[in-house]
């Protein structure tokens, strides 16, 4: 039986050796590319359709229009009555802008005063100035429920003036602080 085992082992080793030493077969050659198809006969190409008209760009929504109206045009010193120049400016700027709107969302009228006088006095004066502009806009057909007024007194000056000037010069210098700011928000036509 030993001989038989020995023969089996030798046969197995011979088989394994034969497998390991077998030369590698070369890789098959790639198939040649297919022959190109014949080109189709030229055909008449229809003209491309005319380009579509460019879409009409919608105008961008207008941002709130803010107009700063100075006292030299609106109010005399220490007054809350609109001058004739103020009425013209409101007609040309605010009322004209309102006609361009399909729908008015709101109008805010901010009144301001200069630093001359007490804080309480200037607060009341700035409120009266805003109310005067509101009343004028309402008289021109603006819906009064859309108009809000605020008075800021002398808290938000736009111009600083030194105290060394004579009173008349100081009043003139501070004119820019006696103003009304009108902000209109609405939908354009």
JSON list of C-alpha atoms in Angstrom, two decimals:
[
{"chain": "A", "resi": 1, "resn": "UNK", "atom": "CA", "xyz": [0.00, 0.00, 0.00]},
{"chain": "A", "resi": 2, "resn": "UNK", "atom": "CA", "xyz": [2.91, 2.24, 0.50]},
{"chain": "A", "resi": 3, "resn": "UNK", "atom": "CA", "xyz": [3.80, 1.89, -3.10]},
{"chain": "A", "resi": 4, "resn": "UNK", "atom": "CA", "xyz": [0.33, 2.76, -4.09]},
{"chain": "A", "resi": 5, "resn": "UNK", "atom": "CA", "xyz": [0.42, 5.91, -1.94]},
{"chain": "A", "resi": 6, "resn": "UNK", "atom": "CA", "xyz": [3.75, 6.82, -3.34]},
{"chain": "A", "resi": 7, "resn": "UNK", "atom": "CA", "xyz": [2.48, 6.45, -6.91]},
{"chain": "A", "resi": 8, "resn": "UNK", "atom": "CA", "xyz": [-0.57, 8.59, -6.10]},
{"chain": "A", "resi": 9, "resn": "UNK", "atom": "CA", "xyz": [1.56, 11.34, -4.59]},
{"chain": "A", "resi": 10, "resn": "UNK", "atom": "CA", "xyz": [3.96, 11.32, -7.56]},
{"chain": "A", "resi": 11, "resn": "UNK", "atom": "CA", "xyz": [1.02, 11.45, -9.98]},
{"chain": "A", "resi": 12, "resn": "UNK", "atom": "CA", "xyz": [-0.50, 14.36, -8.11]},
{"chain": "A", "resi": 13, "resn": "UNK", "atom": "CA", "xyz": [2.77, 16.27, -8.09]},
{"chain": "A", "resi": 14, "resn": "UNK", "atom": "CA", "xyz": [3.26, 15.61, -11.79]},
{"chain": "A", "resi": 15, "resn": "UNK", "atom": "CA", "xyz": [-0.22, 16.93, -12.48]},
{"chain": "A", "resi": 16, "resn": "UNK", "atom": "CA", "xyz": [0.39, 20.07, -10.39]},
{"chain": "A", "resi": 17, "resn": "UNK", "atom": "CA", "xyz": [3.76, 20.59, -12.04]},
{"chain": "A", "resi": 18, "resn": "UNK", "atom": "CA", "xyz": [2.26, 20.24, -15.46]},
{"chain": "A", "resi": 19, "resn": "UNK", "atom": "CA", "xyz": [-0.35, 22.88, -14.68]},
{"chain": "A", "resi": 20, "resn": "UNK", "atom": "CA", "xyz": [2.15, 25.31, -13.26]},
{"chain": "A", "resi": 21, "resn": "UNK", "atom": "CA", "xyz": [4.58, 25.06, -16.15]},
{"chain": "A", "resi": 22, "resn": "UNK", "atom": "CA", "xyz": [2.07, 25.24, -18.93]},
{"chain": "A", "resi": 23, "resn": "UNK", "atom": "CA", "xyz": [2.97, 28.22, -21.12]},
{"chain": "A", "resi": 24, "resn": "UNK", "atom": "CA", "xyz": [0.59, 31.19, -21.13]},
{"chain": "A", "resi": 25, "resn": "UNK", "atom": "CA", "xyz": [-1.68, 31.44, -24.08]},
{"chain": "A", "resi": 26, "resn": "UNK", "atom": "CA", "xyz": [-1.46, 34.75, -25.97]},
{"chain": "A", "resi": 27, "resn": "UNK", "atom": "CA", "xyz": [-4.42, 37.12, -25.59]},
{"chain": "A", "resi": 28, "resn": "UNK", "atom": "CA", "xyz": [-6.76, 37.08, -28.52]},
{"chain": "A", "resi": 29, "resn": "UNK", "atom": "CA", "xyz": [-6.25, 39.92, -30.96]},
{"chain": "A", "resi": 30, "resn": "UNK", "atom": "CA", "xyz": [-8.95, 42.58, -30.89]},
{"chain": "A", "resi": 31, "resn": "UNK", "atom": "CA", "xyz": [-11.42, 42.41, -33.70]},
{"chain": "A", "resi": 32, "resn": "UNK", "atom": "CA", "xyz": [-10.89, 45.02, -36.38]},
{"chain": "A", "resi": 33, "resn": "UNK", "atom": "CA", "xyz": [-13.24, 48.01, -36.13]},
{"chain": "A", "resi": 34, "resn": "UNK", "atom": "CA", "xyz": [-16.36, 47.74, -38.22]},
{"chain": "A", "resi": 35, "resn": "UNK", "atom": "CA", "xyz": [-16.17, 49.34, -41.60]},
{"chain": "A", "resi": 36, "resn": "UNK", "atom": "CA", "xyz": [-17.65, 52.87, -41.61]},
{"chain": "A", "resi": 37, "resn": "UNK", "atom": "CA", "xyz": [-21.14, 53.10, -42.96]},
{"chain": "A", "resi": 38, "resn": "UNK", "atom": "CA", "xyz": [-21.44, 54.95, -46.20]},
{"chain": "A", "resi": 39, "resn": "UNK", "atom": "CA", "xyz": [-22.34, 58.61, -45.81]},
{"chain": "A", "resi": 40, "resn": "UNK", "atom": "CA", "xyz": [-25.97, 59.35, -46.53]},
{"chain": "A", "resi": 41, "resn": "UNK", "atom": "CA", "xyz": [-26.73, 61.29, -49.62]},
{"chain": "A", "resi": 42, "resn": "UNK", "atom": "CA", "xyz": [-26.88, 65.05, -48.95]},
{"chain": "A", "resi": 43, "resn": "UNK", "atom": "CA", "xyz": [-30.39, 66.31, -48.38]},
{"chain": "A", "resi": 44, "resn": "UNK", "atom": "CA", "xyz": [-31.75, 69.80, -48.52]},
{"chain": "A", "resi": 45, "resn": "UNK", "atom": "CA", "xyz": [-31.82, 71.24, -45.01]},
{"chain": "A", "resi": 46, "resn": "UNK", "atom": "CA", "xyz": [-34.79, 73.49, -44.25]},
{"chain": "A", "resi": 47, "resn": "UNK", "atom": "CA", "xyz": [-33.95, 76.98, -43.06]},
{"chain": "A", "resi": 48, "resn": "UNK", "atom": "CA", "xyz": [-34.08, 77.32, -39.28]},
{"chain": "A", "resi": 49, "resn": "UNK", "atom": "CA", "xyz": [-37.19, 79.03, -37.97]},
{"chain": "A", "resi": 50, "resn": "UNK", "atom": "CA", "xyz": [-36.78, 82.72, -37.16]},
{"chain": "A", "resi": 51, "resn": "UNK", "atom": "CA", "xyz": [-35.72, 83.34, -33.58]},
{"chain": "A", "resi": 52, "resn": "UNK", "atom": "CA", "xyz": [-38.52, 83.84, -31.11]},
{"chain": "A", "resi": 53, "resn": "UNK", "atom": "CA", "xyz": [-38.94, 87.44, -29.99]},
{"chain": "A", "resi": 54, "resn": "UNK", "atom": "CA", "xyz": [-37.03, 88.19, -26.83]},
{"chain": "A", "resi": 55, "resn": "UNK", "atom": "CA", "xyz": [-39.28, 88.09, -23.78]},
{"chain": "A", "resi": 56, "resn": "UNK", "atom": "CA", "xyz": [-40.25, 91.50, -22.55]},
{"chain": "A", "resi": 57, "resn": "UNK", "atom": "CA", "xyz": [-38.45, 92.11, -19.29]},
{"chain": "A", "resi": 58, "resn": "UNK", "atom": "CA", "xyz": [-40.75, 93.09, -16.49]},
{"chain": "A", "resi": 59, "resn": "UNK", "atom": "CA", "xyz": [-39.65, 96.22, -14.74]},
{"chain": "A", "resi": 60, "resn": "UNK", "atom": "CA", "xyz": [-38.13, 95.53, -11.38]},
{"chain": "A", "resi": 61, "resn": "UNK", "atom": "CA", "xyz": [-40.40, 96.44, -8.52]},
{"chain": "A", "resi": 62, "resn": "UNK", "atom": "CA", "xyz": [-39.74, 99.96, -7.42]},
{"chain": "A", "resi": 63, "resn": "UNK", "atom": "CA", "xyz": [-38.18, 100.40, -4.06]},
{"chain": "A", "resi": 64, "resn": "UNK", "atom": "CA", "xyz": [-39.79, 102.76, -1.62]},
{"chain": "A", "resi": 65, "resn": "UNK", "atom": "CA", "xyz": [-39.43, 106.30, -2.83]},
{"chain": "A", "resi": 66, "resn": "UNK", "atom": "CA", "xyz": [-37.92, 108.48, -0.13]},
{"chain": "A", "resi": 67, "resn": "UNK", "atom": "CA", "xyz": [-37.97, 112.22, -0.61]},
{"chain": "A", "resi": 68, "resn": "UNK", "atom": "CA", "xyz": [-36.24, 114.60, 1.77]},
{"chain": "A", "resi": 69, "resn": "UNK", "atom": "CA", "xyz": [-37.91, 117.99, 1.75]},
{"chain": "A", "resi": 70, "resn": "UNK", "atom": "CA", "xyz": [-35.94, 120.81, 3.35]},
{"chain": "A", "resi": 71, "resn": "UNK", "atom": "CA", "xyz": [-37.45, 123.61, 5.39]},
{"chain": "A", "resi": 72, "resn": "UNK", "atom": "CA", "xyz": [-36.34, 126.32, 2.99]},
{"chain": "A", "resi": 73, "resn": "UNK", "atom": "CA", "xyz": [-38.95, 124.93, 0.64]},
{"chain": "A", "resi": 74, "resn": "UNK", "atom": "CA", "xyz": [-41.50, 123.63, 3.16]},
{"chain": "A", "resi": 75, "resn": "UNK", "atom": "CA", "xyz": [-41.58, 125.59, 6.39]},
{"chain": "A", "resi": 76, "resn": "UNK", "atom": "CA", "xyz": [-40.45, 128.91, 7.66]},
{"chain": "A", "resi": 77, "resn": "UNK", "atom": "CA", "xyz": [-38.49, 128.98, 10.91]},
{"chain": "A", "resi": 78, "resn": "UNK", "atom": "CA", "xyz": [-40.68, 128.06, 13.90]},
{"chain": "A", "resi": 79, "resn": "UNK", "atom": "CA", "xyz": [-43.71, 127.31, 11.65]},
{"chain": "A", "resi": 80, "resn": "UNK", "atom": "CA", "xyz": [-45.65, 124.23, 10.54]},
{"chain": "A", "resi": 81, "resn": "UNK", "atom": "CA", "xyz": [-47.56, 125.83, 7.64]},
{"chain": "A", "resi": 82, "resn": "UNK", "atom": "CA", "xyz": [-46.60, 124.68, 4.12]},
{"chain": "A", "resi": 83, "resn": "UNK", "atom": "CA", "xyz": [-45.23, 127.42, 1.89]},
{"chain": "A", "resi": 84, "resn": "UNK", "atom": "CA", "xyz": [-46.30, 127.77, -1.74]},
{"chain": "A", "resi": 85, "resn": "UNK", "atom": "CA", "xyz": [-42.91, 126.34, -2.78]},
{"chain": "A", "resi": 86, "resn": "UNK", "atom": "CA", "xyz": [-43.57, 123.35, -0.52]},
{"chain": "A", "resi": 87, "resn": "UNK", "atom": "CA", "xyz": [-46.93, 122.68, -2.17]},
{"chain": "A", "resi": 88, "resn": "UNK", "atom": "CA", "xyz": [-45.33, 122.83, -5.63]},
{"chain": "A", "resi": 89, "resn": "UNK", "atom": "CA", "xyz": [-42.57, 120.48, -4.60]},
{"chain": "A", "resi": 90, "resn": "UNK", "atom": "CA", "xyz": [-45.05, 118.01, -3.09]},
{"chain": "A", "resi": 91, "resn": "UNK", "atom": "CA", "xyz": [-47.16, 118.18, -6.28]},
{"chain": "A", "resi": 92, "resn": "UNK", "atom": "CA", "xyz": [-44.15, 117.63, -8.54]},
{"chain": "A", "resi": 93, "resn": "UNK", "atom": "CA", "xyz": [-42.47, 114.92, -6.50]},
{"chain": "A", "resi": 94, "resn": "UNK", "atom": "CA", "xyz": [-44.88, 113.07, -4.25]},
{"chain": "A", "resi": 95, "resn": "UNK", "atom": "CA", "xyz": [-48.25, 113.44, -5.94]},
{"chain": "A", "resi": 96, "resn": "UNK", "atom": "CA", "xyz": [-46.65, 112.72, -9.34]},
{"chain": "A", "resi": 97, "resn": "UNK", "atom": "CA", "xyz": [-45.01, 109.54, -7.98]},
{"chain": "A", "resi": 98, "resn": "UNK", "atom": "CA", "xyz": [-48.29, 108.40, -6.48]},
{"chain": "A", "resi": 99, "resn": "UNK", "atom": "CA", "xyz": [-49.89, 108.51, -9.96]},
{"chain": "A", "resi": 100, "resn": "UNK", "atom": "CA", "xyz": [-47.28, 105.96, -11.14]},
{"chain": "A", "resi": 101, "resn": "UNK", "atom": "CA", "xyz": [-48.43, 103.45, -8.53]},
{"chain": "A", "resi": 102, "resn": "UNK", "atom": "CA", "xyz": [-51.26, 101.00, -9.04]},
{"chain": "A", "resi": 103, "resn": "UNK", "atom": "CA", "xyz": [-51.60, 100.39, -5.35]},
{"chain": "A", "resi": 104, "resn": "UNK", "atom": "CA", "xyz": [-50.19, 102.42, -2.44]},
{"chain": "A", "resi": 105, "resn": "UNK", "atom": "CA", "xyz": [-49.22, 100.23, 0.50]},
{"chain": "A", "resi": 106, "resn": "UNK", "atom": "CA", "xyz": [-48.22, 103.02, 2.83]},
{"chain": "A", "resi": 107, "resn": "UNK", "atom": "CA", "xyz": [-46.90, 106.54, 3.08]},
{"chain": "A", "resi": 108, "resn": "UNK", "atom": "CA", "xyz": [-44.82, 107.54, 6.08]},
{"chain": "A", "resi": 109, "resn": "UNK", "atom": "CA", "xyz": [-44.28, 111.24, 6.76]},
{"chain": "A", "resi": 110, "resn": "UNK", "atom": "CA", "xyz": [-41.48, 111.99, 9.23]},
{"chain": "A", "resi": 111, "resn": "UNK", "atom": "CA", "xyz": [-41.28, 115.52, 10.64]},
{"chain": "A", "resi": 112, "resn": "UNK", "atom": "CA", "xyz": [-38.03, 117.02, 11.99]},
{"chain": "A", "resi": 113, "resn": "UNK", "atom": "CA", "xyz": [-36.99, 120.23, 13.73]},
{"chain": "A", "resi": 114, "resn": "UNK", "atom": "CA", "xyz": [-33.69, 121.99, 14.35]},
{"chain": "A", "resi": 115, "resn": "UNK", "atom": "CA", "xyz": [-31.99, 122.13, 17.76]},
{"chain": "A", "resi": 116, "resn": "UNK", "atom": "CA", "xyz": [-33.22, 125.61, 18.70]},
{"chain": "A", "resi": 117, "resn": "UNK", "atom": "CA", "xyz": [-35.88, 125.39, 21.42]},
{"chain": "A", "resi": 118, "resn": "UNK", "atom": "CA", "xyz": [-36.75, 122.78, 24.02]},
{"chain": "A", "resi": 119, "resn": "UNK", "atom": "CA", "xyz": [-37.06, 119.08, 23.23]},
{"chain": "A", "resi": 120, "resn": "UNK", "atom": "CA", "xyz": [-40.81, 119.12, 23.96]},
{"chain": "A", "resi": 121, "resn": "UNK", "atom": "CA", "xyz": [-41.43, 122.16, 21.78]},
{"chain": "A", "resi": 122, "resn": "UNK", "atom": "CA", "xyz": [-39.47, 120.70, 18.85]},
{"chain": "A", "resi": 123, "resn": "UNK", "atom": "CA", "xyz": [-41.23, 117.35, 19.22]},
{"chain": "A", "resi": 124, "resn": "UNK", "atom": "CA", "xyz": [-44.64, 119.03, 18.87]},
{"chain": "A", "resi": 125, "resn": "UNK", "atom": "CA", "xyz": [-43.39, 121.20, 16.00]},
{"chain": "A", "resi": 126, "resn": "UNK", "atom": "CA", "xyz": [-42.05, 118.19, 14.08]},
{"chain": "A", "resi": 127, "resn": "UNK", "atom": "CA", "xyz": [-45.38, 116.36, 14.55]},
{"chain": "A", "resi": 128, "resn": "UNK", "atom": "CA", "xyz": [-47.29, 119.41, 13.28]},
{"chain": "A", "resi": 129, "resn": "UNK", "atom": "CA", "xyz": [-45.03, 119.61, 10.22]},
{"chain": "A", "resi": 130, "resn": "UNK", "atom": "CA", "xyz": [-45.65, 115.94, 9.42]},
{"chain": "A", "resi": 131, "resn": "UNK", "atom": "CA", "xyz": [-49.40, 116.46, 9.93]},
{"chain": "A", "resi": 132, "resn": "UNK", "atom": "CA", "xyz": [-49.35, 119.46, 7.56]},
{"chain": "A", "resi": 133, "resn": "UNK", "atom": "CA", "xyz": [-47.79, 117.35, 4.80]},
{"chain": "A", "resi": 134, "resn": "UNK", "atom": "CA", "xyz": [-50.26, 114.53, 5.49]},
{"chain": "A", "resi": 135, "resn": "UNK", "atom": "CA", "xyz": [-53.22, 116.93, 5.26]},
{"chain": "A", "resi": 136, "resn": "UNK", "atom": "CA", "xyz": [-51.92, 118.29, 1.96]},
{"chain": "A", "resi": 137, "resn": "UNK", "atom": "CA", "xyz": [-51.49, 114.80, 0.47]},
{"chain": "A", "resi": 138, "resn": "UNK", "atom": "CA", "xyz": [-55.01, 113.84, 1.60]},
{"chain": "A", "resi": 139, "resn": "UNK", "atom": "CA", "xyz": [-56.36, 117.02, -0.03]},
{"chain": "A", "resi": 140, "resn": "UNK", "atom": "CA", "xyz": [-54.78, 115.75, -3.27]},
{"chain": "A", "resi": 141, "resn": "UNK", "atom": "CA", "xyz": [-56.71, 112.47, -3.11]},
{"chain": "A", "resi": 142, "resn": "UNK", "atom": "CA", "xyz": [-54.41, 110.24, -1.07]},
{"chain": "A", "resi": 143, "resn": "UNK", "atom": "CA", "xyz": [-56.24, 107.74, 1.15]},
{"chain": "A", "resi": 144, "resn": "UNK", "atom": "CA", "xyz": [-55.71, 109.08, 4.69]},
{"chain": "A", "resi": 145, "resn": "UNK", "atom": "CA", "xyz": [-55.69, 105.53, 6.12]},
{"chain": "A", "resi": 146, "resn": "UNK", "atom": "CA", "xyz": [-52.47, 104.86, 4.16]},
{"chain": "A", "resi": 147, "resn": "UNK", "atom": "CA", "xyz": [-50.59, 107.85, 5.62]},
{"chain": "A", "resi": 148, "resn": "UNK", "atom": "CA", "xyz": [-48.76, 107.61, 8.93]},
{"chain": "A", "resi": 149, "resn": "UNK", "atom": "CA", "xyz": [-47.02, 110.56, 10.54]},
{"chain": "A", "resi": 150, "resn": "UNK", "atom": "CA", "xyz": [-44.16, 110.59, 12.98]},
{"chain": "A", "resi": 151, "resn": "UNK", "atom": "CA", "xyz": [-42.37, 113.45, 14.71]},
{"chain": "A", "resi": 152, "resn": "UNK", "atom": "CA", "xyz": [-38.70, 113.14, 15.57]},
{"chain": "A", "resi": 153, "resn": "UNK", "atom": "CA", "xyz": [-38.17, 116.59, 17.08]},
{"chain": "A", "resi": 154, "resn": "UNK", "atom": "CA", "xyz": [-34.52, 117.56, 17.03]},
{"chain": "A", "resi": 155, "resn": "UNK", "atom": "CA", "xyz": [-33.20, 114.01, 17.51]},
{"chain": "A", "resi": 156, "resn": "UNK", "atom": "CA", "xyz": [-32.00, 113.32, 13.94]},
{"chain": "A", "resi": 157, "resn": "UNK", "atom": "CA", "xyz": [-30.16, 116.37, 12.59]},
{"chain": "A", "resi": 158, "resn": "UNK", "atom": "CA", "xyz": [-28.55, 116.15, 9.16]},
{"chain": "A", "resi": 159, "resn": "UNK", "atom": "CA", "xyz": [-26.36, 119.23, 9.60]},
{"chain": "A", "resi": 160, "resn": "UNK", "atom": "CA", "xyz": [-24.29, 120.47, 12.52]},
{"chain": "A", "resi": 161, "resn": "UNK", "atom": "CA", "xyz": [-23.66, 124.18, 12.91]},
{"chain": "A", "resi": 162, "resn": "UNK", "atom": "CA", "xyz": [-21.28, 125.91, 15.33]},
{"chain": "A", "resi": 163, "resn": "UNK", "atom": "CA", "xyz": [-22.74, 128.14, 18.02]},
{"chain": "A", "resi": 164, "resn": "UNK", "atom": "CA", "xyz": [-20.49, 131.11, 17.25]},
{"chain": "A", "resi": 165, "resn": "UNK", "atom": "CA", "xyz": [-22.72, 132.45, 14.47]},
{"chain": "A", "resi": 166, "resn": "UNK", "atom": "CA", "xyz": [-25.25, 135.17, 15.12]},
{"chain": "A", "resi": 167, "resn": "UNK", "atom": "CA", "xyz": [-28.83, 133.89, 15.65]},
{"chain": "A", "resi": 168, "resn": "UNK", "atom": "CA", "xyz": [-29.98, 134.73, 12.12]},
{"chain": "A", "resi": 169, "resn": "UNK", "atom": "CA", "xyz": [-26.94, 132.95, 10.65]},
{"chain": "A", "resi": 170, "resn": "UNK", "atom": "CA", "xyz": [-27.49, 129.98, 12.94]},
{"chain": "A", "resi": 171, "resn": "UNK", "atom": "CA", "xyz": [-31.15, 129.73, 11.91]},
{"chain": "A", "resi": 172, "resn": "UNK", "atom": "CA", "xyz": [-30.07, 129.76, 8.26]},
{"chain": "A", "resi": 173, "resn": "UNK", "atom": "CA", "xyz": [-27.35, 127.18, 8.88]},
{"chain": "A", "resi": 174, "resn": "UNK", "atom": "CA", "xyz": [-29.79, 124.81, 10.63]},
{"chain": "A", "resi": 175, "resn": "UNK", "atom": "CA", "xyz": [-32.40, 125.01, 7.83]},
{"chain": "A", "resi": 176, "resn": "UNK", "atom": "CA", "xyz": [-31.62, 121.51, 6.55]},
{"chain": "A", "resi": 177, "resn": "UNK", "atom": "CA", "xyz": [-32.63, 120.05, 9.92]},
{"chain": "A", "resi": 178, "resn": "UNK", "atom": "CA", "xyz": [-36.14, 121.55, 9.66]},
{"chain": "A", "resi": 179, "resn": "UNK", "atom": "CA", "xyz": [-37.45, 119.03, 7.21]},
{"chain": "A", "resi": 180, "resn": "UNK", "atom": "CA", "xyz": [-40.01, 116.39, 6.40]},
{"chain": "A", "resi": 181, "resn": "UNK", "atom": "CA", "xyz": [-39.09, 113.01, 4.92]},
{"chain": "A", "resi": 182, "resn": "UNK", "atom": "CA", "xyz": [-41.80, 111.26, 2.91]},
{"chain": "A", "resi": 183, "resn": "UNK", "atom": "CA", "xyz": [-41.50, 107.53, 2.15]},
{"chain": "A", "resi": 184, "resn": "UNK", "atom": "CA", "xyz": [-43.94, 105.96, -0.29]},
{"chain": "A", "resi": 185, "resn": "UNK", "atom": "CA", "xyz": [-44.27, 102.19, -0.82]},
{"chain": "A", "resi": 186, "resn": "UNK", "atom": "CA", "xyz": [-46.57, 100.79, -3.48]},
{"chain": "A", "resi": 187, "resn": "UNK", "atom": "CA", "xyz": [-47.00, 98.55, -6.50]},
{"chain": "A", "resi": 188, "resn": "UNK", "atom": "CA", "xyz": [-46.01, 100.06, -9.85]},
{"chain": "A", "resi": 189, "resn": "UNK", "atom": "CA", "xyz": [-48.48, 100.08, -12.74]}
]
